[in-house]
PDB file of C-alpha atoms in Angstrom:
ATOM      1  CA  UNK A 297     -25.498 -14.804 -12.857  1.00  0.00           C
ATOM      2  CA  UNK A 298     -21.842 -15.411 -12.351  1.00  0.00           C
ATOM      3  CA  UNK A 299     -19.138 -12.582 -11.609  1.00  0.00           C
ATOM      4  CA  UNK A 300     -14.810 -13.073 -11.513  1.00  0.00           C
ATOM      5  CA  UNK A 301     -13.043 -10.266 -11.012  1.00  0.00           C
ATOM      6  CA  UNK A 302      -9.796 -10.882 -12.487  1.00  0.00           C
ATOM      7  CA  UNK A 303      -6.951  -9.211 -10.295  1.00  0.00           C
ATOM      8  CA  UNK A 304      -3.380  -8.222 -12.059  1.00  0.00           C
ATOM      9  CA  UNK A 305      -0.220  -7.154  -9.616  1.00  0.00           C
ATOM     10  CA  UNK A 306       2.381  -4.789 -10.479  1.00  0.00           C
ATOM     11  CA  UNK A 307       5.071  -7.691 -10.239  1.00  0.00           C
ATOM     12  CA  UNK A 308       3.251  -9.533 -12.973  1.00  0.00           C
ATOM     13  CA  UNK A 309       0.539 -12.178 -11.266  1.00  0.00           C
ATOM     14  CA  UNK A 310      -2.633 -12.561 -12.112  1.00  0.00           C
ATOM     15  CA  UNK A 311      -5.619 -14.250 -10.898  1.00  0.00           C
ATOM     16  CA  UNK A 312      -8.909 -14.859 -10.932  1.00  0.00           C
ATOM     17  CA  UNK A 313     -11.245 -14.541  -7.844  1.00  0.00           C
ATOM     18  CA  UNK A 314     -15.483 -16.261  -8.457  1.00  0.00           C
ATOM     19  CA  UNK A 315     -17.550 -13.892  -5.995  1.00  0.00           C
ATOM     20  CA  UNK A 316     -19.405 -16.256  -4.005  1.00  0.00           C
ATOM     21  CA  UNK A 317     -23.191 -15.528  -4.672  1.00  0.00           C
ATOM     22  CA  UNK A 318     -25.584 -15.713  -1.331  1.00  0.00           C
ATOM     23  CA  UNK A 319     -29.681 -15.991  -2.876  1.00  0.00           C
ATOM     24  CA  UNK A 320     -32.273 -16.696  -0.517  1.00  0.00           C
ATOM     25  CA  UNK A 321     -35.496 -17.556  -1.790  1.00  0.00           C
ATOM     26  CA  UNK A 322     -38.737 -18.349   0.822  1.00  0.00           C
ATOM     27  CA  UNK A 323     -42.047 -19.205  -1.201  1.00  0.00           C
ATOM     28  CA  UNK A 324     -40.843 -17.833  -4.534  1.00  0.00           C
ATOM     29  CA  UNK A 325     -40.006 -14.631  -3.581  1.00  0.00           C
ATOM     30  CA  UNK A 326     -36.234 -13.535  -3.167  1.00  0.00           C
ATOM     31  CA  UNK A 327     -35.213 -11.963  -0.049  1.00  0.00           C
ATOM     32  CA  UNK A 328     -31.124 -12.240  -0.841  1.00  0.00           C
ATOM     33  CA  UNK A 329     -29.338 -11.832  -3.599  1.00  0.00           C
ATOM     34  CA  UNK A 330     -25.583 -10.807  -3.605  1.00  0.00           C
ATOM     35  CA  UNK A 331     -22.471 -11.664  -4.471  1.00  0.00           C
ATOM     36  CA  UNK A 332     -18.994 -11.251  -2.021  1.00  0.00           C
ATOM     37  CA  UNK A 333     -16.006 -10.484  -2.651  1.00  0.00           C
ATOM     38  CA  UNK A 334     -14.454 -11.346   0.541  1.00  0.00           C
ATOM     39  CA  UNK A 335     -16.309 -14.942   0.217  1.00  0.00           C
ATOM     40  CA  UNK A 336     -14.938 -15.374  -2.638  1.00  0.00           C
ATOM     41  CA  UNK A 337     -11.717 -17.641  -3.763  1.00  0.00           C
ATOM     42  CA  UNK A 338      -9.251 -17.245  -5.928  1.00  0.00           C
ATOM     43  CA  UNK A 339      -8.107 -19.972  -8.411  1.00  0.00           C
ATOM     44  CA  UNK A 340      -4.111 -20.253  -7.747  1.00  0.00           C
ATOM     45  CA  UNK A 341      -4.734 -18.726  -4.386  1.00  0.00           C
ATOM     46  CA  UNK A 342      -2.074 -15.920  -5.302  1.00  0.00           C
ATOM     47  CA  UNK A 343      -3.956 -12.601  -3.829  1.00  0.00           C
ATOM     48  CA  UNK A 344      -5.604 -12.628  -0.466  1.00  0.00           C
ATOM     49  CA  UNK A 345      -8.606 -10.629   0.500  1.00  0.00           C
ATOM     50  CA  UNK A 346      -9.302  -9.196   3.661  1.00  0.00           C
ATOM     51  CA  UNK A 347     -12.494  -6.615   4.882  1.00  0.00           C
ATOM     52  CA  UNK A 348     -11.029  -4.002   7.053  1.00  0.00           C
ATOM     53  CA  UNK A 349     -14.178  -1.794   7.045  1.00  0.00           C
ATOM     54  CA  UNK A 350     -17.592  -2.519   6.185  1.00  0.00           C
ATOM     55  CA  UNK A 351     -17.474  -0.779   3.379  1.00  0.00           C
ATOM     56  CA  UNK A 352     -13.315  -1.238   1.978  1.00  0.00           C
ATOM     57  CA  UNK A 353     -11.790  -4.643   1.366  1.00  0.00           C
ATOM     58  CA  UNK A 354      -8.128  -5.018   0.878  1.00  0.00           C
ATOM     59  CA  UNK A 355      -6.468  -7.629  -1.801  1.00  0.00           C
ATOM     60  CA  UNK A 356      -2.953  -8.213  -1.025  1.00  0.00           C
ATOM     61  CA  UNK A 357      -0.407 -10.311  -3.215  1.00  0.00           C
ATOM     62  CA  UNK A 358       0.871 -12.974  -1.864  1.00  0.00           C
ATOM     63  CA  UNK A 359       3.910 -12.468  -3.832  1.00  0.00           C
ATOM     64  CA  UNK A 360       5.316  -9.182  -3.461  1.00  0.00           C
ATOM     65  CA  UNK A 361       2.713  -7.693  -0.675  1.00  0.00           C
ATOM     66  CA  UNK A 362       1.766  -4.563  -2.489  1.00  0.00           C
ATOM     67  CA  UNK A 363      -1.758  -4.016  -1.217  1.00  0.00           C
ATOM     68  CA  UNK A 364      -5.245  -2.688  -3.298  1.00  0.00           C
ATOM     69  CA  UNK A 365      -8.104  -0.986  -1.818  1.00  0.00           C
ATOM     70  CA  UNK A 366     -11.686  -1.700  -2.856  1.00  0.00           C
ATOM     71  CA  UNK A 367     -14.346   0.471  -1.979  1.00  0.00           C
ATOM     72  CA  UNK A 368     -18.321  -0.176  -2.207  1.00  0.00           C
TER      73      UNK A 368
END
């Protein structure tokens, strides 16, 4: 399974970020299986993502600085 969360600013860019997926597997049976956001990367590289909690990651745009909270 694949997820992109696709990420639109207030000053008009947009991007797409591909959550890196982590899956660990030992003798068939899966111990890991998640995807990240902050592990993620963004095609044009036009938002930046940072964890400032363990549970709250920010996305900032590069262009214009206006920040997002995400919360798990």
């Amino acid at each position: 399974m694949e997820f992109k969360l696709t990420v639109t600013c207030d000053c008009g860019k947009r991007d797409e970020l591909i959550l890196k997926r982590t899956t660990n597997i030992y003798e068939g049976k899966v111990y890991e299986d998640f995807s990240s956001i902050t592990d993620g990367k963004f095609k044009e590289d036009l938002f930046i993502t940072q964890q400032n909690s363990p549970d709250e990651v920010v996305i900032e745009c590069t262009s214009c600085g206006k920040e997002h909270n995400l919360t798990t």
